[in-house]
Amino acid sequence: MSGPTHSLTPQEMAQLAELADIIIPRYQTMPSASDIDLVSHLARTFASRPDLLETVRETLLHCRGHRGEAALLHLASEHPPHLSALLQTVAGTYFMQPDVKRALGYPGQKRLHG
């Protein structure tokens, strides 16, 4: 067996994309997770928080046999720490994206003068 990889497999990414769109759907002017192709930005998240990668993998394994909202409900009742890691990963990745910051009207951090 080979060593650990530092990214998700295509199957894991598809599974995560489905869950991410339930967690962050499109709302008014705010894009959904799929609108910003959230899963394509995960490498940056995992570079910042490498501890989340294996936890997200485990979370997706815990979802086996469950899809969509049922998977999230299963995590909430049976694996709350894994649901928390999933929410942290999805939200953190989402709010790092320039399109999301623009939609929020958040220009980013500014240097204080004075």
C-alpha positions as YAML, in Angstrom:
chain: A
units: angstrom
residues:
- id: 1
  name: MET
  ca: [0.00, 0.00, 0.00]
- id: 2
  name: SER
  ca: [1.34, 3.45, -0.85]
- id: 3
  name: GLY
  ca: [1.81, 6.32, 1.61]
- id: 4
  name: PRO
  ca: [-0.82, 8.94, 2.32]
- id: 5
  name: THR
  ca: [-1.68, 11.47, -0.33]
- id: 6
  name: HIS
  ca: [-2.16, 15.14, 0.41]
- id: 7
  name: SER
  ca: [-5.45, 15.55, -1.43]
- id: 8
  name: LEU
  ca: [-8.79, 13.85, -1.84]
- id: 9
  name: THR
  ca: [-9.54, 11.28, -4.53]
- id: 10
  name: PRO
  ca: [-11.95, 12.25, -7.33]
- id: 11
  name: GLN
  ca: [-14.64, 10.13, -5.64]
- id: 12
  name: GLU
  ca: [-14.07, 11.85, -2.29]
- id: 13
  name: MET
  ca: [-14.17, 15.24, -3.98]
- id: 14
  name: ALA
  ca: [-17.50, 14.42, -5.66]
- id: 15
  name: GLN
  ca: [-18.93, 13.24, -2.35]
- id: 16
  name: LEU
  ca: [-17.68, 16.37, -0.59]
- id: 17
  name: ALA
  ca: [-19.05, 18.60, -3.37]
- id: 18
  name: GLU
  ca: [-22.52, 17.12, -2.88]
- id: 19
  name: LEU
  ca: [-22.39, 17.73, 0.87]
- id: 20
  name: ALA
  ca: [-20.90, 21.21, 0.48]
- id: 21
  name: ASP
  ca: [-23.82, 22.32, -1.70]
- id: 22
  name: ILE
  ca: [-26.23, 21.27, 1.03]
- id: 23
  name: ILE
  ca: [-24.18, 23.06, 3.67]
- id: 24
  name: ILE
  ca: [-23.80, 26.21, 1.55]
- id: 25
  name: PRO
  ca: [-26.62, 26.56, -1.01]
- id: 26
  name: ARG
  ca: [-27.02, 29.60, -3.24]
- id: 27
  name: TYR
  ca: [-28.90, 32.35, -1.38]
- id: 28
  name: GLN
  ca: [-29.81, 35.73, -2.85]
- id: 29
  name: THR
  ca: [-26.49, 37.24, -3.98]
- id: 30
  name: MET
  ca: [-24.35, 34.64, -2.22]
- id: 31
  name: PRO
  ca: [-22.92, 31.85, -4.39]
- id: 32
  name: SER
  ca: [-23.32, 28.20, -3.49]
- id: 33
  name: ALA
  ca: [-20.37, 25.95, -2.83]
- id: 34
  name: SER
  ca: [-20.61, 24.58, -6.38]
- id: 35
  name: ASP
  ca: [-20.91, 28.09, -7.86]
- id: 36
  name: ILE
  ca: [-17.36, 28.77, -6.68]
- id: 37
  name: ASP
  ca: [-16.19, 25.18, -7.38]
- id: 38
  name: LEU
  ca: [-15.31, 24.84, -3.71]
- id: 39
  name: VAL
  ca: [-13.64, 21.44, -4.01]
- id: 40
  name: SER
  ca: [-11.07, 22.82, -6.45]
- id: 41
  name: HIS
  ca: [-9.86, 25.15, -3.68]
- id: 42
  name: LEU
  ca: [-9.38, 22.50, -0.99]
- id: 43
  name: ALA
  ca: [-5.62, 22.23, -1.50]
- id: 44
  name: ARG
  ca: [-5.19, 25.68, 0.01]
- id: 45
  name: THR
  ca: [-7.35, 24.74, 2.99]
- id: 46
  name: PHE
  ca: [-5.44, 21.52, 3.59]
- id: 47
  name: ALA
  ca: [-2.13, 23.37, 3.23]
- id: 48
  name: SER
  ca: [-3.28, 25.72, 6.01]
- id: 49
  name: ARG
  ca: [-4.85, 22.95, 8.10]
- id: 50
  name: PRO
  ca: [-3.24, 19.62, 7.19]
- id: 51
  name: ASP
  ca: [-4.91, 18.04, 10.23]
- id: 52
  name: LEU
  ca: [-8.28, 18.38, 8.49]
- id: 53
  name: LEU
  ca: [-7.43, 16.19, 5.50]
- id: 54
  name: GLU
  ca: [-7.46, 12.83, 7.28]
- id: 55
  name: THR
  ca: [-10.44, 13.87, 9.38]
- id: 56
  name: VAL
  ca: [-12.40, 14.82, 6.26]
- id: 57
  name: ARG
  ca: [-11.49, 11.46, 4.71]
- id: 58
  name: GLU
  ca: [-12.75, 9.67, 7.82]
- id: 59
  name: THR
  ca: [-15.89, 11.82, 7.74]
- id: 60
  name: LEU
  ca: [-16.64, 10.79, 4.18]
- id: 61
  name: LEU
  ca: [-16.16, 7.13, 5.16]
- id: 62
  name: HIS
  ca: [-18.68, 7.58, 7.97]
- id: 63
  name: CYS
  ca: [-21.17, 8.79, 5.35]
- id: 64
  name: ARG
  ca: [-21.14, 5.46, 3.48]
- id: 65
  name: GLY
  ca: [-24.67, 4.25, 2.93]
- id: 66
  name: HIS
  ca: [-26.04, 7.79, 3.33]
- id: 67
  name: ARG
  ca: [-26.42, 10.55, 0.76]
- id: 68
  name: GLY
  ca: [-27.18, 14.23, 0.88]
- id: 69
  name: GLU
  ca: [-29.02, 15.53, 3.92]
- id: 70
  name: ALA
  ca: [-29.27, 12.00, 5.33]
- id: 71
  name: ALA
  ca: [-25.46, 11.85, 5.44]
- id: 72
  name: LEU
  ca: [-25.29, 15.12, 7.37]
- id: 73
  name: LEU
  ca: [-28.00, 13.96, 9.79]
- id: 74
  name: HIS
  ca: [-26.11, 10.69, 10.29]
- id: 75
  name: LEU
  ca: [-22.92, 12.60, 11.08]
- id: 76
  name: ALA
  ca: [-24.79, 14.89, 13.49]
- id: 77
  name: SER
  ca: [-26.19, 11.97, 15.44]
- id: 78
  name: GLU
  ca: [-23.35, 9.44, 15.23]
- id: 79
  name: HIS
  ca: [-20.14, 11.40, 14.55]
- id: 80
  name: PRO
  ca: [-20.49, 15.03, 15.75]
- id: 81
  name: PRO
  ca: [-16.73, 15.77, 15.81]
- id: 82
  name: HIS
  ca: [-16.48, 14.66, 12.18]
- id: 83
  name: LEU
  ca: [-19.45, 16.83, 11.21]
- id: 84
  name: SER
  ca: [-17.72, 19.76, 12.92]
- id: 85
  name: ALA
  ca: [-14.53, 19.15, 10.93]
- id: 86
  name: LEU
  ca: [-16.53, 18.94, 7.70]
- id: 87
  name: LEU
  ca: [-18.37, 22.20, 8.44]
- id: 88
  name: GLN
  ca: [-15.09, 23.89, 9.36]
- id: 89
  name: THR
  ca: [-13.45, 22.72, 6.14]
- id: 90
  name: VAL
  ca: [-16.35, 23.74, 3.90]
- id: 91
  name: ALA
  ca: [-16.96, 27.12, 5.55]
- id: 92
  name: GLY
  ca: [-13.27, 27.95, 5.81]
- id: 93
  name: THR
  ca: [-12.66, 27.17, 2.16]
- id: 94
  name: TYR
  ca: [-15.79, 29.06, 1.10]
- id: 95
  name: PHE
  ca: [-14.99, 32.29, 2.95]
- id: 96
  name: MET
  ca: [-11.40, 32.38, 1.61]
- id: 97
  name: GLN
  ca: [-12.68, 32.78, -1.96]
- id: 98
  name: PRO
  ca: [-12.58, 36.23, -3.61]
- id: 99
  name: ASP
  ca: [-16.07, 35.83, -5.14]
- id: 100
  name: VAL
  ca: [-17.53, 35.20, -1.70]
- id: 101
  name: LYS
  ca: [-15.68, 38.14, -0.17]
- id: 102
  name: ARG
  ca: [-16.99, 40.39, -2.97]
- id: 103
  name: ALA
  ca: [-20.54, 39.16, -2.48]
- id: 104
  name: LEU
  ca: [-20.23, 39.98, 1.22]
- id: 105
  name: GLY
  ca: [-18.77, 43.40, 0.47]
- id: 106
  name: TYR
  ca: [-15.66, 42.45, 2.44]
- id: 107
  name: PRO
  ca: [-12.58, 44.11, 0.95]
- id: 108
  name: GLY
  ca: [-10.16, 42.14, 3.11]
- id: 109
  name: GLN
  ca: [-7.98, 43.26, 5.94]
- id: 110
  name: LYS
  ca: [-6.76, 46.83, 5.78]
- id: 111
  name: ARG
  ca: [-3.80, 48.43, 7.48]
- id: 112
  name: LEU
  ca: [-4.85, 50.88, 10.17]
- id: 113
  name: HIS
  ca: [-3.35, 54.35, 9.79]
- id: 114
  name: GLY
  ca: [-2.64, 56.56, 12.71]
...
